[in-house]
Amino acid sequence: MQTHEKPSTSPADAKVVVESLLEQMTLAEKIGQMIQPDSTQIEPEDVATYAVGSVLSGGNSAPAANDVQGWANRVREYMQASLQTRLKIPLIYAADCVHGHNNCHGAVVFPHNIGLGATRDALLVERIGAITAREMLACNLHWNFAPCLSVPQDLRWGRIYEGFGSDPALAGQLGAAYTRGLQAEGVAACAKHFVGDGGAEWGTRRRLSWVDFWEQGGGSWMIDQGDVNVDEATFRAVHLAPYYPSIDAGALTVMASFNSWRGLKVHASRYLLTDVLKGEMGFQGFIVSDWMAIHQLSPDMYTCVIQSVNAGLDMMMYPLDIPGFIAALTTAVENGDVPLARVDDAVRRILTVKQRLGLFEQPLTDDSRMSEVGSAAHRAVAREAVRKSLVLLKNENAALPLGHDSGRIGVAGQAADDIGLQCGGWTITWQGSSGDIVPGETLLDALRQTLPDADIDYAADGQLAGGHADVGVVVIAEAPYAEGVGDCESLALDPADIALIERVRAQVDRLVLVIYSGRPLLLEPVEPLCDAIVAAWLPGSEGLGMTDVLCGDYPFTGRLPHAWIASMDQLPVTALSRNGAVPSYPYGFGLT
Ligand code: BGC
Ligand code: BGC
């Protein structure tokens, strides 16, 4: 990897730069720093109008020219606009690069965090953080809305795969490793979603008549953004614990969570945001709201603004209407409903992060970085992550490994040759999609490359040529989803997938099942039909990482980051320990 000179970012320098700016800023300029619109909501020419401190590209907001050059150009326009404002304060541009720079066509797509959890490999996760940072910096992005430190409790949640696993210590360790990797390269981490996102209960999401943005993606939204109803000791042990290692590692930002704790939305909780996070835990960076989340506090904008700013939020992601937010916060300061000192504290925190990242000296990166995006070196690390993330749940009758001596290999299932399904949500678009959406190798491509002389037959519908193969490899996948769109009442396999498995079973001597999913699915009806079962999670663009282990060049080492439940009544997993139910495969399971 090339090294690039880094600007000086010492705490002492920060204080001088930041305090002198604060003295010169008008209230409007201070409030501007506290706003983060989405790129679809603001054009570069309006950056100066509001003196905005940040812009994000949300999950559906990739630039029209979606490649490295297109991203770099588009972000540069916003950055340059900020450098033309009165005080020339650079904005900080953010995106959800939650498994690589995943919305940028051509970037390497890593496994989602659930797969990284299965690797148990903190050094690997740190390298992934560093590579993600380098691919972002090539596009002038300095802020990643990652890592996600949630500790998911209910596998029906649509965000299970964004967390590393159900053990708070694992989430804490891997989250801190990722934070170190990102920030060592000069990209700010954002530990999210603070706090309790993984603990919301089915059916507790409040439907608010004045908030309807989330219904756009469809889905059930039954858990996501809901309520966590546990006592404080449990809340701290399960959901707060993973934040300590990332904050110790110097995480520069934290995102507040949509969920509530015992009925109070985190965005309005001064106790959690100010007393606990900034006070007790000593967090020095700034807290950003989640997407329009403050609008869930009240139908009245003024109330939303004073509650959230006074609770300790420093920056607002995409307020419904920018002029309205500015007017409300200005009035609140004038009325004394929000102390000016609170605004100053928020702005001081935001400017300090910008200074620590070197943005004042070097707001734009140089074009030489662009060639690194999606490079062979980066793909090799993703491939390593894939092979370490696969969990072997079952292997009988020597079904695996596959080799040139396996005889005829019959591959079945659309997912075997669909890179979109292999990547899952948060890939190119918010929800992700099936199809040829990013460069890389599908499992079928990878098998053909790894076993060039093997007799491989592919039939998406499972109707194998000649009606027979020695080994069948069936690949099934959950349709991609993100957030509450993926909240799902039942984790039963799709009946079409069960039929596919049965069809192939009837034509082969040995059957290998590979599953792409963001969470454990109920295997009970098909388990007896399979000789081998591999949980591949959402592995991303590097299919060769799968064949590395499926074909025996490397051993399986992945271990389950969640208990693999046997039936729906074993949920939430906390009930598992209470009722003594036995999952299909316990937490930590994985054949080698
Ligand atoms: C999600 C966050 C994400 C943000 C920006 C929200 O809906 O909850 O995880 O960072 O959108 O895309
Ligand atoms: C955006 C996402 C965001 C979501 C929130 C989508 O339109 O692209 O980034 O997380 O809305 O509802």
PDB file of N, CA and C in Angstrom, residues 117-209:
ATOM      1  N   GLY A 117     -18.079 -11.515  12.248  1.00  0.00           N
ATOM      2  CA  GLY A 117     -18.210 -12.059  13.603  1.00  0.00           C
ATOM      3  C   GLY A 117     -17.827 -13.528  13.617  1.00  0.00           C
ATOM      4  N   ALA A 118     -18.212 -14.238  12.570  1.00  0.00           N
ATOM      5  CA  ALA A 118     -17.895 -15.668  12.496  1.00  0.00           C
ATOM      6  C   ALA A 118     -16.391 -15.917  12.387  1.00  0.00           C
ATOM      7  N   THR A 119     -15.640 -14.947  11.889  1.00  0.00           N
ATOM      8  CA  THR A 119     -14.186 -15.156  11.769  1.00  0.00           C
ATOM      9  C   THR A 119     -13.494 -15.080  13.122  1.00  0.00           C
ATOM     10  N   ARG A 120     -14.070 -14.335  14.056  1.00  0.00           N
ATOM     11  CA  ARG A 120     -13.459 -14.092  15.390  1.00  0.00           C
ATOM     12  C   ARG A 120     -12.060 -13.494  15.245  1.00  0.00           C
ATOM     13  N   ASP A 121     -11.789 -12.801  14.123  1.00  0.00           N
ATOM     14  CA  ASP A 121     -10.414 -12.388  13.827  1.00  0.00           C
ATOM     15  C   ASP A 121     -10.301 -10.860  13.853  1.00  0.00           C
ATOM     16  N   ALA A 122      -9.909 -10.317  15.009  1.00  0.00           N
ATOM     17  CA  ALA A 122      -9.886  -8.856  15.174  1.00  0.00           C
ATOM     18  C   ALA A 122      -8.853  -8.189  14.260  1.00  0.00           C
ATOM     19  N   LEU A 123      -7.716  -8.839  14.054  1.00  0.00           N
ATOM     20  CA  LEU A 123      -6.703  -8.200  13.196  1.00  0.00           C
ATOM     21  C   LEU A 123      -7.188  -8.093  11.755  1.00  0.00           C
ATOM     22  N   LEU A 124      -7.907  -9.119  11.324  1.00  0.00           N
ATOM     23  CA  LEU A 124      -8.494  -9.090   9.983  1.00  0.00           C
ATOM     24  C   LEU A 124      -9.508  -7.949   9.879  1.00  0.00           C
ATOM     25  N   VAL A 125     -10.338  -7.815  10.894  1.00  0.00           N
ATOM     26  CA  VAL A 125     -11.362  -6.760  10.879  1.00  0.00           C
ATOM     27  C   VAL A 125     -10.689  -5.382  10.870  1.00  0.00           C
ATOM     28  N   GLU A 126      -9.581  -5.255  11.567  1.00  0.00           N
ATOM     29  CA  GLU A 126      -8.843  -3.981  11.559  1.00  0.00           C
ATOM     30  C   GLU A 126      -8.334  -3.672  10.144  1.00  0.00           C
ATOM     31  N   ARG A 127      -7.816  -4.684   9.456  1.00  0.00           N
ATOM     32  CA  ARG A 127      -7.342  -4.467   8.075  1.00  0.00           C
ATOM     33  C   ARG A 127      -8.504  -4.078   7.161  1.00  0.00           C
ATOM     34  N   ILE A 128      -9.669  -4.697   7.403  1.00  0.00           N
ATOM     35  CA  ILE A 128     -10.846  -4.360   6.585  1.00  0.00           C
ATOM     36  C   ILE A 128     -11.239  -2.906   6.814  1.00  0.00           C
ATOM     37  N   GLY A 129     -11.157  -2.466   8.079  1.00  0.00           N
ATOM     38  CA  GLY A 129     -11.442  -1.054   8.367  1.00  0.00           C
ATOM     39  C   GLY A 129     -10.491  -0.148   7.603  1.00  0.00           C
ATOM     40  N   ALA A 130      -9.224  -0.513   7.580  1.00  0.00           N
ATOM     41  CA  ALA A 130      -8.219   0.324   6.908  1.00  0.00           C
ATOM     42  C   ALA A 130      -8.465   0.366   5.398  1.00  0.00           C
ATOM     43  N   ILE A 131      -8.783  -0.771   4.821  1.00  0.00           N
ATOM     44  CA  ILE A 131      -9.015  -0.807   3.367  1.00  0.00           C
ATOM     45  C   ILE A 131     -10.276  -0.019   3.006  1.00  0.00           C
ATOM     46  N   THR A 132     -11.297  -0.183   3.819  1.00  0.00           N
ATOM     47  CA  THR A 132     -12.530   0.570   3.570  1.00  0.00           C
ATOM     48  C   THR A 132     -12.220   2.068   3.601  1.00  0.00           C
ATOM     49  N   ALA A 133     -11.413   2.473   4.587  1.00  0.00           N
ATOM     50  CA  ALA A 133     -11.040   3.891   4.688  1.00  0.00           C
ATOM     51  C   ALA A 133     -10.320   4.341   3.421  1.00  0.00           C
ATOM     52  N   ARG A 134      -9.418   3.552   2.924  1.00  0.00           N
ATOM     53  CA  ARG A 134      -8.638   3.960   1.744  1.00  0.00           C
ATOM     54  C   ARG A 134      -9.542   4.060   0.509  1.00  0.00           C
ATOM     55  N   GLU A 135     -10.499   3.138   0.397  1.00  0.00           N
ATOM     56  CA  GLU A 135     -11.409   3.216  -0.753  1.00  0.00           C
ATOM     57  C   GLU A 135     -12.333   4.433  -0.624  1.00  0.00           C
ATOM     58  N   MET A 136     -12.673   4.798   0.612  1.00  0.00           N
ATOM     59  CA  MET A 136     -13.497   5.993   0.826  1.00  0.00           C
ATOM     60  C   MET A 136     -12.707   7.264   0.514  1.00  0.00           C
ATOM     61  N   LEU A 137     -11.476   7.309   1.029  1.00  0.00           N
ATOM     62  CA  LEU A 137     -10.668   8.525   0.855  1.00  0.00           C
ATOM     63  C   LEU A 137     -10.416   8.826  -0.618  1.00  0.00           C
ATOM     64  N   ALA A 138     -10.353   7.783  -1.418  1.00  0.00           N
ATOM     65  CA  ALA A 138     -10.172   7.996  -2.862  1.00  0.00           C
ATOM     66  C   ALA A 138     -11.318   8.831  -3.413  1.00  0.00           C
ATOM     67  N   CYS A 139     -12.456   8.814  -2.709  1.00  0.00           N
ATOM     68  CA  CYS A 139     -13.637   9.559  -3.150  1.00  0.00           C
ATOM     69  C   CYS A 139     -13.904  10.768  -2.259  1.00  0.00           C
ATOM     70  N   ASN A 140     -12.910  11.167  -1.468  1.00  0.00           N
ATOM     71  CA  ASN A 140     -13.034  12.338  -0.590  1.00  0.00           C
ATOM     72  C   ASN A 140     -14.017  12.162   0.560  1.00  0.00           C
ATOM     73  N   LEU A 141     -14.337  10.924   0.879  1.00  0.00           N
ATOM     74  CA  LEU A 141     -15.228  10.650   2.011  1.00  0.00           C
ATOM     75  C   LEU A 141     -14.370  10.478   3.261  1.00  0.00           C
ATOM     76  N   HIS A 142     -14.733  11.218   4.321  1.00  0.00           N
ATOM     77  CA  HIS A 142     -13.924  11.175   5.541  1.00  0.00           C
ATOM     78  C   HIS A 142     -14.673  10.643   6.745  1.00  0.00           C
ATOM     79  N   TRP A 143     -15.872  10.160   6.525  1.00  0.00           N
ATOM     80  CA  TRP A 143     -16.676   9.758   7.685  1.00  0.00           C
ATOM     81  C   TRP A 143     -17.517   8.549   7.303  1.00  0.00           C
ATOM     82  N   ASN A 144     -17.346   7.477   8.058  1.00  0.00           N
ATOM     83  CA  ASN A 144     -18.084   6.241   7.789  1.00  0.00           C
ATOM     84  C   ASN A 144     -19.090   5.968   8.897  1.00  0.00           C
ATOM     85  N   PHE A 145     -20.337   5.743   8.530  1.00  0.00           N
ATOM     86  CA  PHE A 145     -21.358   5.378   9.519  1.00  0.00           C
ATOM     87  C   PHE A 145     -21.201   3.910   9.882  1.00  0.00           C
ATOM     88  N   ALA A 146     -20.106   3.606  10.510  1.00  0.00           N
ATOM     89  CA  ALA A 146     -19.755   2.243  10.911  1.00  0.00           C
ATOM     90  C   ALA A 146     -18.647   2.382  11.957  1.00  0.00           C
ATOM     91  N   PRO A 147     -18.459   1.443  12.851  1.00  0.00           N
ATOM     92  CA  PRO A 147     -19.094   0.123  12.902  1.00  0.00           C
ATOM     93  C   PRO A 147     -20.422   0.105  13.658  1.00  0.00           C
ATOM     94  N   CYS A 148     -21.216  -0.875  13.319  1.00  0.00           N
ATOM     95  CA  CYS A 148     -22.473  -1.117  14.013  1.00  0.00           C
ATOM     96  C   CYS A 148     -22.171  -2.037  15.210  1.00  0.00           C
ATOM     97  N   LEU A 149     -22.446  -1.535  16.409  1.00  0.00           N
ATOM     98  CA  LEU A 149     -22.105  -2.300  17.622  1.00  0.00           C
ATOM     99  C   LEU A 149     -23.327  -2.952  18.250  1.00  0.00           C
ATOM    100  N   SER A 150     -24.366  -3.156  17.455  1.00  0.00           N
ATOM    101  CA  SER A 150     -25.577  -3.712  18.042  1.00  0.00           C
ATOM    102  C   SER A 150     -25.353  -5.143  18.492  1.00  0.00           C
ATOM    103  N   VAL A 151     -26.092  -5.521  19.495  1.00  0.00           N
ATOM    104  CA  VAL A 151     -26.043  -6.896  20.010  1.00  0.00           C
ATOM    105  C   VAL A 151     -27.451  -7.467  19.828  1.00  0.00           C
ATOM    106  N   PRO A 152     -27.699  -8.007  18.636  1.00  0.00           N
ATOM    107  CA  PRO A 152     -29.060  -8.407  18.286  1.00  0.00           C
ATOM    108  C   PRO A 152     -29.581  -9.556  19.151  1.00  0.00           C
ATOM    109  N   GLN A 153     -30.798  -9.392  19.593  1.00  0.00           N
ATOM    110  CA  GLN A 153     -31.422 -10.383  20.461  1.00  0.00           C
ATOM    111  C   GLN A 153     -32.499 -11.205  19.763  1.00  0.00           C
ATOM    112  N   ASP A 154     -33.069 -10.646  18.715  1.00  0.00           N
ATOM    113  CA  ASP A 154     -34.204 -11.324  18.090  1.00  0.00           C
ATOM    114  C   ASP A 154     -33.907 -11.482  16.600  1.00  0.00           C
ATOM    115  N   LEU A 155     -33.726 -12.732  16.172  1.00  0.00           N
ATOM    116  CA  LEU A 155     -33.283 -12.995  14.810  1.00  0.00           C
ATOM    117  C   LEU A 155     -34.286 -12.551  13.743  1.00  0.00           C
ATOM    118  N   ARG A 156     -35.468 -12.165  14.173  1.00  0.00           N
ATOM    119  CA  ARG A 156     -36.449 -11.680  13.192  1.00  0.00           C
ATOM    120  C   ARG A 156     -36.135 -10.257  12.742  1.00  0.00           C
ATOM    121  N   TRP A 157     -35.225  -9.608  13.435  1.00  0.00           N
ATOM    122  CA  TRP A 157     -34.870  -8.208  13.133  1.00  0.00           C
ATOM    123  C   TRP A 157     -34.181  -8.117  11.762  1.00  0.00           C
ATOM    124  N   GLY A 158     -34.514  -7.072  11.004  1.00  0.00           N
ATOM    125  CA  GLY A 158     -33.924  -6.887   9.670  1.00  0.00           C
ATOM    126  C   GLY A 158     -32.493  -6.386   9.681  1.00  0.00           C
ATOM    127  N   ARG A 159     -31.931  -6.102  10.863  1.00  0.00           N
ATOM    128  CA  ARG A 159     -30.560  -5.599  10.918  1.00  0.00           C
ATOM    129  C   ARG A 159     -29.609  -6.570  11.609  1.00  0.00           C
ATOM    130  N   ILE A 160     -30.034  -7.813  11.776  1.00  0.00           N
ATOM    131  CA  ILE A 160     -29.181  -8.798  12.443  1.00  0.00           C
ATOM    132  C   ILE A 160     -27.787  -8.805  11.825  1.00  0.00           C
ATOM    133  N   TYR A 161     -27.739  -8.810  10.493  1.00  0.00           N
ATOM    134  CA  TYR A 161     -26.445  -9.000   9.814  1.00  0.00           C
ATOM    135  C   TYR A 161     -25.502  -7.815   9.960  1.00  0.00           C
ATOM    136  N   GLU A 162     -26.031  -6.673  10.392  1.00  0.00           N
ATOM    137  CA  GLU A 162     -25.158  -5.502  10.564  1.00  0.00           C
ATOM    138  C   GLU A 162     -24.345  -5.590  11.850  1.00  0.00           C
ATOM    139  N   GLY A 163     -24.761  -6.442  12.768  1.00  0.00           N
ATOM    140  CA  GLY A 163     -24.017  -6.617  14.010  1.00  0.00           C
ATOM    141  C   GLY A 163     -23.059  -7.801  13.886  1.00  0.00           C
ATOM    142  N   PHE A 164     -22.020  -7.794  14.715  1.00  0.00           N
ATOM    143  CA  PHE A 164     -21.018  -8.868  14.645  1.00  0.00           C
ATOM    144  C   PHE A 164     -21.524 -10.180  15.272  1.00  0.00           C
ATOM    145  N   GLY A 165     -22.485 -10.084  16.183  1.00  0.00           N
ATOM    146  CA  GLY A 165     -22.985 -11.310  16.788  1.00  0.00           C
ATOM    147  C   GLY A 165     -23.684 -11.023  18.102  1.00  0.00           C
ATOM    148  N   SER A 166     -24.125 -12.095  18.758  1.00  0.00           N
ATOM    149  CA  SER A 166     -24.966 -11.920  19.941  1.00  0.00           C
ATOM    150  C   SER A 166     -24.180 -11.773  21.235  1.00  0.00           C
ATOM    151  N   ASP A 167     -22.859 -11.792  21.159  1.00  0.00           N
ATOM    152  CA  ASP A 167     -22.058 -11.653  22.374  1.00  0.00           C
ATOM    153  C   ASP A 167     -21.524 -10.213  22.462  1.00  0.00           C
ATOM    154  N   PRO A 168     -21.872  -9.492  23.534  1.00  0.00           N
ATOM    155  CA  PRO A 168     -21.415  -8.102  23.647  1.00  0.00           C
ATOM    156  C   PRO A 168     -19.891  -7.982  23.579  1.00  0.00           C
ATOM    157  N   ALA A 169     -19.180  -8.954  24.099  1.00  0.00           N
ATOM    158  CA  ALA A 169     -17.713  -8.873  24.088  1.00  0.00           C
ATOM    159  C   ALA A 169     -17.181  -8.971  22.657  1.00  0.00           C
ATOM    160  N   LEU A 170     -17.801  -9.823  21.854  1.00  0.00           N
ATOM    161  CA  LEU A 170     -17.384  -9.965  20.446  1.00  0.00           C
ATOM    162  C   LEU A 170     -17.654  -8.657  19.683  1.00  0.00           C
ATOM    163  N   ALA A 171     -18.841  -8.100  19.875  1.00  0.00           N
ATOM    164  CA  ALA A 171     -19.177  -6.831  19.208  1.00  0.00           C
ATOM    165  C   ALA A 171     -18.199  -5.747  19.644  1.00  0.00           C
ATOM    166  N   GLY A 172     -17.875  -5.727  20.920  1.00  0.00           N
ATOM    167  CA  GLY A 172     -16.959  -4.712  21.437  1.00  0.00           C
ATOM    168  C   GLY A 172     -15.570  -4.860  20.850  1.00  0.00           C
ATOM    169  N   GLN A 173     -15.076  -6.076  20.814  1.00  0.00           N
ATOM    170  CA  GLN A 173     -13.705  -6.318  20.345  1.00  0.00           C
ATOM    171  C   GLN A 173     -13.580  -6.031  18.839  1.00  0.00           C
ATOM    172  N   LEU A 174     -14.512  -6.559  18.044  1.00  0.00           N
ATOM    173  CA  LEU A 174     -14.398  -6.367  16.597  1.00  0.00           C
ATOM    174  C   LEU A 174     -14.721  -4.924  16.202  1.00  0.00           C
ATOM    175  N   GLY A 175     -15.651  -4.309  16.920  1.00  0.00           N
ATOM    176  CA  GLY A 175     -15.980  -2.909  16.636  1.00  0.00           C
ATOM    177  C   GLY A 175     -14.777  -2.006  16.874  1.00  0.00           C
ATOM    178  N   ALA A 176     -14.057  -2.253  17.957  1.00  0.00           N
ATOM    179  CA  ALA A 176     -12.883  -1.433  18.265  1.00  0.00           C
ATOM    180  C   ALA A 176     -11.789  -1.673  17.232  1.00  0.00           C
ATOM    181  N   ALA A 177     -11.635  -2.904  16.795  1.00  0.00           N
ATOM    182  CA  ALA A 177     -10.622  -3.215  15.780  1.00  0.00           C
ATOM    183  C   ALA A 177     -10.934  -2.462  14.488  1.00  0.00           C
ATOM    184  N   TYR A 178     -12.190  -2.476  14.108  1.00  0.00           N
ATOM    185  CA  TYR A 178     -12.619  -1.791  12.885  1.00  0.00           C
ATOM    186  C   TYR A 178     -12.390  -0.278  13.021  1.00  0.00           C
ATOM    187  N   THR A 179     -12.726   0.254  14.188  1.00  0.00           N
ATOM    188  CA  THR A 179     -12.531   1.682  14.461  1.00  0.00           C
ATOM    189  C   THR A 179     -11.059   2.058  14.316  1.00  0.00           C
ATOM    190  N   ARG A 180     -10.192   1.259  14.891  1.00  0.00           N
ATOM    191  CA  ARG A 180      -8.748   1.531  14.789  1.00  0.00           C
ATOM    192  C   ARG A 180      -8.298   1.531  13.323  1.00  0.00           C
ATOM    193  N   GLY A 181      -8.758   0.528  12.576  1.00  0.00           N
ATOM    194  CA  GLY A 181      -8.355   0.422  11.171  1.00  0.00           C
ATOM    195  C   GLY A 181      -8.783   1.633  10.359  1.00  0.00           C
ATOM    196  N   LEU A 182     -10.034   2.031  10.531  1.00  0.00           N
ATOM    197  CA  LEU A 182     -10.556   3.191   9.792  1.00  0.00           C
ATOM    198  C   LEU A 182      -9.795   4.458  10.147  1.00  0.00           C
ATOM    199  N   GLN A 183      -9.697   4.685  11.456  1.00  0.00           N
ATOM    200  CA  GLN A 183      -9.170   5.989  11.897  1.00  0.00           C
ATOM    201  C   GLN A 183      -7.662   6.118  11.688  1.00  0.00           C
ATOM    202  N   ALA A 184      -6.944   5.005  11.675  1.00  0.00           N
ATOM    203  CA  ALA A 184      -5.502   5.082  11.420  1.00  0.00           C
ATOM    204  C   ALA A 184      -5.250   5.623  10.018  1.00  0.00           C
ATOM    205  N   GLU A 185      -6.221   5.409   9.114  1.00  0.00           N
ATOM    206  CA  GLU A 185      -6.066   5.902   7.738  1.00  0.00           C
ATOM    207  C   GLU A 185      -6.611   7.312   7.567  1.00  0.00           C
ATOM    208  N   GLY A 186      -7.332   7.810   8.578  1.00  0.00           N
ATOM    209  CA  GLY A 186      -7.837   9.179   8.468  1.00  0.00           C
ATOM    210  C   GLY A 186      -9.317   9.290   8.144  1.00  0.00           C
ATOM    211  N   VAL A 187     -10.092   8.238   8.412  1.00  0.00           N
ATOM    212  CA  VAL A 187     -11.546   8.305   8.254  1.00  0.00           C
ATOM    213  C   VAL A 187     -12.175   8.169   9.641  1.00  0.00           C
ATOM    214  N   ALA A 188     -13.133   9.040   9.941  1.00  0.00           N
ATOM    215  CA  ALA A 188     -13.789   8.975  11.252  1.00  0.00           C
ATOM    216  C   ALA A 188     -14.749   7.795  11.306  1.00  0.00           C
ATOM    217  N   ALA A 189     -14.670   7.045  12.404  1.00  0.00           N
ATOM    218  CA  ALA A 189     -15.643   5.979  12.648  1.00  0.00           C
ATOM    219  C   ALA A 189     -16.891   6.595  13.266  1.00  0.00           C
ATOM    220  N   CYS A 190     -17.994   5.850  13.193  1.00  0.00           N
ATOM    221  CA  CYS A 190     -19.229   6.265  13.857  1.00  0.00           C
ATOM    222  C   CYS A 190     -19.823   5.027  14.518  1.00  0.00           C
ATOM    223  N   ALA A 191     -19.621   4.910  15.814  1.00  0.00           N
ATOM    224  CA  ALA A 191     -20.150   3.752  16.533  1.00  0.00           C
ATOM    225  C   ALA A 191     -21.663   3.919  16.609  1.00  0.00           C
ATOM    226  N   LYS A 192     -22.388   2.903  16.149  1.00  0.00           N
ATOM    227  CA  LYS A 192     -23.849   3.047  16.083  1.00  0.00           C
ATOM    228  C   LYS A 192     -24.502   1.720  16.424  1.00  0.00           C
ATOM    229  N   HIS A 193     -25.769   1.706  16.768  1.00  0.00           N
ATOM    230  CA  HIS A 193     -26.650   2.852  16.998  1.00  0.00           C
ATOM    231  C   HIS A 193     -26.814   2.907  18.502  1.00  0.00           C
ATOM    232  N   PHE A 194     -26.349   4.006  19.060  1.00  0.00           N
ATOM    233  CA  PHE A 194     -26.271   4.171  20.501  1.00  0.00           C
ATOM    234  C   PHE A 194     -27.639   4.535  21.062  1.00  0.00           C
ATOM    235  N   VAL A 195     -28.204   3.697  21.810  1.00  0.00           N
ATOM    236  CA  VAL A 195     -27.775   2.418  22.303  1.00  0.00           C
ATOM    237  C   VAL A 195     -29.002   1.565  22.532  1.00  0.00           C
ATOM    238  N   GLY A 196     -28.842   0.269  22.270  1.00  0.00           N
ATOM    239  CA  GLY A 196     -29.949  -0.658  22.495  1.00  0.00           C
ATOM    240  C   GLY A 196     -30.657  -1.104  21.228  1.00  0.00           C
ATOM    241  N   ASP A 197     -30.139  -0.685  20.046  1.00  0.00           N
ATOM    242  CA  ASP A 197     -30.822  -1.022  18.790  1.00  0.00           C
ATOM    243  C   ASP A 197     -31.121  -2.512  18.646  1.00  0.00           C
ATOM    244  N   GLY A 198     -30.221  -3.358  19.165  1.00  0.00           N
ATOM    245  CA  GLY A 198     -30.403  -4.804  19.011  1.00  0.00           C
ATOM    246  C   GLY A 198     -31.354  -5.418  20.027  1.00  0.00           C
ATOM    247  N   GLY A 199     -31.892  -4.593  20.908  1.00  0.00           N
ATOM    248  CA  GLY A 199     -32.718  -5.164  21.978  1.00  0.00           C
ATOM    249  C   GLY A 199     -34.198  -4.861  21.861  1.00  0.00           C
ATOM    250  N   ALA A 200     -34.593  -4.205  20.754  1.00  0.00           N
ATOM    251  CA  ALA A 200     -36.011  -3.842  20.634  1.00  0.00           C
ATOM    252  C   ALA A 200     -36.873  -5.093  20.484  1.00  0.00           C
ATOM    253  N   GLU A 201     -38.081  -4.985  20.987  1.00  0.00           N
ATOM    254  CA  GLU A 201     -38.979  -6.147  20.978  1.00  0.00           C
ATOM    255  C   GLU A 201     -39.972  -6.097  19.835  1.00  0.00           C
ATOM    256  N   TRP A 202     -40.282  -7.270  19.350  1.00  0.00           N
ATOM    257  CA  TRP A 202     -41.258  -7.444  18.264  1.00  0.00           C
ATOM    258  C   TRP A 202     -42.547  -6.688  18.605  1.00  0.00           C
ATOM    259  N   GLY A 203     -43.019  -5.901  17.636  1.00  0.00           N
ATOM    260  CA  GLY A 203     -44.314  -5.239  17.817  1.00  0.00           C
ATOM    261  C   GLY A 203     -44.265  -3.923  18.568  1.00  0.00           C
ATOM    262  N   THR A 204     -43.055  -3.474  18.954  1.00  0.00           N
ATOM    263  CA  THR A 204     -43.011  -2.247  19.767  1.00  0.00           C
ATOM    264  C   THR A 204     -42.701  -0.997  18.962  1.00  0.00           C
ATOM    265  N   ARG A 205     -42.511  -1.131  17.655  1.00  0.00           N
ATOM    266  CA  ARG A 205     -42.249   0.093  16.905  1.00  0.00           C
ATOM    267  C   ARG A 205     -43.514   0.941  16.870  1.00  0.00           C
ATOM    268  N   ARG A 206     -43.351   2.205  17.283  1.00  0.00           N
ATOM    269  CA  ARG A 206     -44.511   3.094  17.300  1.00  0.00           C
ATOM    270  C   ARG A 206     -44.805   3.593  15.894  1.00  0.00           C
ATOM    271  N   ARG A 207     -46.055   3.524  15.482  1.00  0.00           N
ATOM    272  CA  ARG A 207     -46.447   4.084  14.176  1.00  0.00           C
ATOM    273  C   ARG A 207     -46.897   5.510  14.445  1.00  0.00           C
ATOM    274  N   LEU A 208     -46.180   6.468  13.897  1.00  0.00           N
ATOM    275  CA  LEU A 208     -46.486   7.858  14.166  1.00  0.00           C
ATOM    276  C   LEU A 208     -47.113   8.469  12.929  1.00  0.00           C
ATOM    277  N   SER A 209     -48.290   9.063  13.129  1.00  0.00           N
ATOM    278  CA  SER A 209     -49.030   9.534  11.952  1.00  0.00           C
ATOM    279  C   SER A 209     -48.250  10.579  11.155  1.00  0.00           C
TER     280      SER A 209
END
